[in-house]
XYZ file of C-alpha atoms in Angstrom:
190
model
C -111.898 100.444 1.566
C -108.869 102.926 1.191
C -109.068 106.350 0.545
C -107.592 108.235 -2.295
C -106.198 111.611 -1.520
C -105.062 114.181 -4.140
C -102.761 116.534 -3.211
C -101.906 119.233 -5.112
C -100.452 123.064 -5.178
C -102.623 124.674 -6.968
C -102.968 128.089 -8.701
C -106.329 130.280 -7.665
C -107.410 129.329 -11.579
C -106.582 125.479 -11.250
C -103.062 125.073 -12.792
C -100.293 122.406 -10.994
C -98.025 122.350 -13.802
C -95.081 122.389 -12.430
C -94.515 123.885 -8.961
C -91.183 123.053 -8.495
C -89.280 124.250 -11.657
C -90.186 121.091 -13.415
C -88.730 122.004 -17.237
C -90.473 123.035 -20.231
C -93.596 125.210 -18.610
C -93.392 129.183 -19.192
C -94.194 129.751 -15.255
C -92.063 126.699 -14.011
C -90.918 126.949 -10.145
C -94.329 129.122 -9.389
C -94.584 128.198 -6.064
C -91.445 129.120 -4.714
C -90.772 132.110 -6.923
C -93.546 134.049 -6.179
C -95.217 133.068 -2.875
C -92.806 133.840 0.360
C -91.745 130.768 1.847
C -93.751 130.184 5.622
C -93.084 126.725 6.819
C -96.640 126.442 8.574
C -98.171 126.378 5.319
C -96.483 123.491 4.179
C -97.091 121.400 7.478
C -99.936 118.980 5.497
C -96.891 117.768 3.592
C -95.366 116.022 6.311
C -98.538 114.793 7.731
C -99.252 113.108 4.466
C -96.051 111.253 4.094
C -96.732 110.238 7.952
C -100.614 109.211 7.435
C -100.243 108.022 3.738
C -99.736 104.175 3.499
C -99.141 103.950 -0.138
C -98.406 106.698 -2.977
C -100.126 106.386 -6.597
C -98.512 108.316 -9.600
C -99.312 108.889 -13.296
C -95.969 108.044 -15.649
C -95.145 111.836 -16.302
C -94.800 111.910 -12.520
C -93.358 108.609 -11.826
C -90.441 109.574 -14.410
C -89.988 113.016 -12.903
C -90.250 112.307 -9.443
C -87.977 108.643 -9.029
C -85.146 109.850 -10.052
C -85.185 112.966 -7.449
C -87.389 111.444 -4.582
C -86.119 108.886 -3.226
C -82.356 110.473 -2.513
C -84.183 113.689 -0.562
C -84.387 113.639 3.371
C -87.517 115.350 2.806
C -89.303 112.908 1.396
C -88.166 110.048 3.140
C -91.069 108.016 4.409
C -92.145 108.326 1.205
C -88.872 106.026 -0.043
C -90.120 103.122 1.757
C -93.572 102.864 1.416
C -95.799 100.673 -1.934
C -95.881 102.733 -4.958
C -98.735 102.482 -7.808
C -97.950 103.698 -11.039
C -101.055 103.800 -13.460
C -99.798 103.435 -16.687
C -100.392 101.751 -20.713
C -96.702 102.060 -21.481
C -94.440 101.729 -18.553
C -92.411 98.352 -18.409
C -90.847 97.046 -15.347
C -87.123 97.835 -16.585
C -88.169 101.682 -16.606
C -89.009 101.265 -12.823
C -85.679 102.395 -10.488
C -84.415 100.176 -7.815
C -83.737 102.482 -4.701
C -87.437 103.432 -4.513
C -89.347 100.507 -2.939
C -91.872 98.222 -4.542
C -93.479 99.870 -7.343
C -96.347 98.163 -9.456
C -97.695 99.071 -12.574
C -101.306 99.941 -12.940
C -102.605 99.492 -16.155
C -106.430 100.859 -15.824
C -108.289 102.423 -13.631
C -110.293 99.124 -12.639
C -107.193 98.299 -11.296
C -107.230 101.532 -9.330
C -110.331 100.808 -7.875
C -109.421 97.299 -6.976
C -107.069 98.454 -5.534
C -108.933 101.039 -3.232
C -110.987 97.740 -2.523
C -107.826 96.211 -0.503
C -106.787 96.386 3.114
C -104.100 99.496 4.607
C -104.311 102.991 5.213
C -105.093 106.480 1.995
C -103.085 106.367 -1.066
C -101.624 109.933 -1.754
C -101.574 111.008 -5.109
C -98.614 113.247 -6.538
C -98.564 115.394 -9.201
C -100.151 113.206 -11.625
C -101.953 116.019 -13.769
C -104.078 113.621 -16.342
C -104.146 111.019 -13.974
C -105.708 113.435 -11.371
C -108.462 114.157 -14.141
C -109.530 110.796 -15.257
C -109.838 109.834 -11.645
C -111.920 112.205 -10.417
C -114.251 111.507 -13.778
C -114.370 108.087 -12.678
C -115.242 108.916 -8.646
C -112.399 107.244 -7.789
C -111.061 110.586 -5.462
C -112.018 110.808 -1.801
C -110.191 113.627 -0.880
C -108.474 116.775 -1.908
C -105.334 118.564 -0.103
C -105.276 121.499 -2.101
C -102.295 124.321 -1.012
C -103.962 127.313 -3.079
C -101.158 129.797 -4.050
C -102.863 133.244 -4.801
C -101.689 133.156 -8.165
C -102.572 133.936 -11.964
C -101.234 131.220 -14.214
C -103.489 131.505 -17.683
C -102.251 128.250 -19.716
C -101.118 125.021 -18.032
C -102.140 122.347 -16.747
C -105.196 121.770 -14.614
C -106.246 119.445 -11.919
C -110.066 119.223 -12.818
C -110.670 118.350 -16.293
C -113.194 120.161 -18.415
C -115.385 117.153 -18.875
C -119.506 118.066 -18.847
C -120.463 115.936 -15.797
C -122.573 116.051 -13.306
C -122.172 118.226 -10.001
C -120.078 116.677 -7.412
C -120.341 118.099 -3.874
C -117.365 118.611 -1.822
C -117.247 119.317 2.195
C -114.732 121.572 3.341
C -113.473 120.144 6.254
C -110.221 121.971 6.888
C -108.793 125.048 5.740
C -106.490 127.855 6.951
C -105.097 131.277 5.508
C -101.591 132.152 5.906
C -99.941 135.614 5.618
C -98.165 135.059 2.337
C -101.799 134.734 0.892
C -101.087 130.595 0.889
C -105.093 128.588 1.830
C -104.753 125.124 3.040
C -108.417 123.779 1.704
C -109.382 119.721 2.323
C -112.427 118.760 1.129
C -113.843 115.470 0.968
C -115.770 114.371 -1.765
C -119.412 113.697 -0.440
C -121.288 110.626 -2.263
């Protein structure tokens, strides 16, 4: 069985809405506008394009990210390798060519058949409402969070608000960095 990683940057009160200076979010570009810049904090990244043997996005994502991805040096392992796309309206002719093989994902039975095949985690980017309905379904494993010590208010969130029962999580690495930056991985005990 493959594992399912999130990985997120993630405000202290749970917003990832756009961390990069995505468009059309009041706080856009958060994580480089307010936190100074230490590249040891940001080491996880690397290791999960190096470990990660297949990356699974939500549309939102998909369309943000394939049309910047796959021409950055800094994400190039990532170019190469399967991608999953879970989505009800997504048609092969929206998919772009210079990416790798891409499949559409229509449910999230399909995401856990998939997680039932052979190969190495699936990374999950971004992927706000995606992130939510798969950790409602216990479909997560895993959680890189990169914690910026930040205030956010309205956004969106990784967890959703959903009344469920508790679901433990073991902390099994974490480090602080000067800029105030936590590197938290938990897995998701069952």
């Amino acid at each position: 069985m493959r594992t399912l990683i999130s990985t997120a940057f993630i405000s202290l009160d749970g917003v990832v809405e756009a961390p990069g200076g995505e468009p059309g979010y009041r706080n856009s570009g958060w994580t480089f506008k307010h936190a100074e810049f230490l590249p040891e904090a940001y080491e996880i990244k690397g290791r999960e394009q190096r470990e990660a043997a297949a990356m699974l996005l939500g549309r939102v994502s998909y369309e943000a990210f394939s049309p910047v991805w796959p021409a950055m040096e800094e994400f190039a392992e990532y170019k190469v390798m399967p991608k999953y796309v879970v989505s009800t309206t997504l048609t092969d002719d929206r998919l772009v060519s210079d990416w790798g093989d891409t499949t559409i994902l229509r449910s999230l039975d399909e995401v856990a058949a998939l997680k039932e095949t052979e190969g190495g985690p699936i990374i999950v980017h971004g992927s706000a409402t995606l992130n939510q309905a798969l950790s409602d379904a216990g479909l997560i494993d895993r959680y890189h969070l990169l914690v910026f010590p930040l205030l956010l208010g309205a956004g969106k969130r990784l967890f959703s608000t959903t009344d469920k029962d508790v679901q433990k999580l073991k902390l099994v690495e974490y480090e602080a960095y000067p800029n105030g930056l936590q590197k938290q991985v938990f897995d998701v005990v069952r």
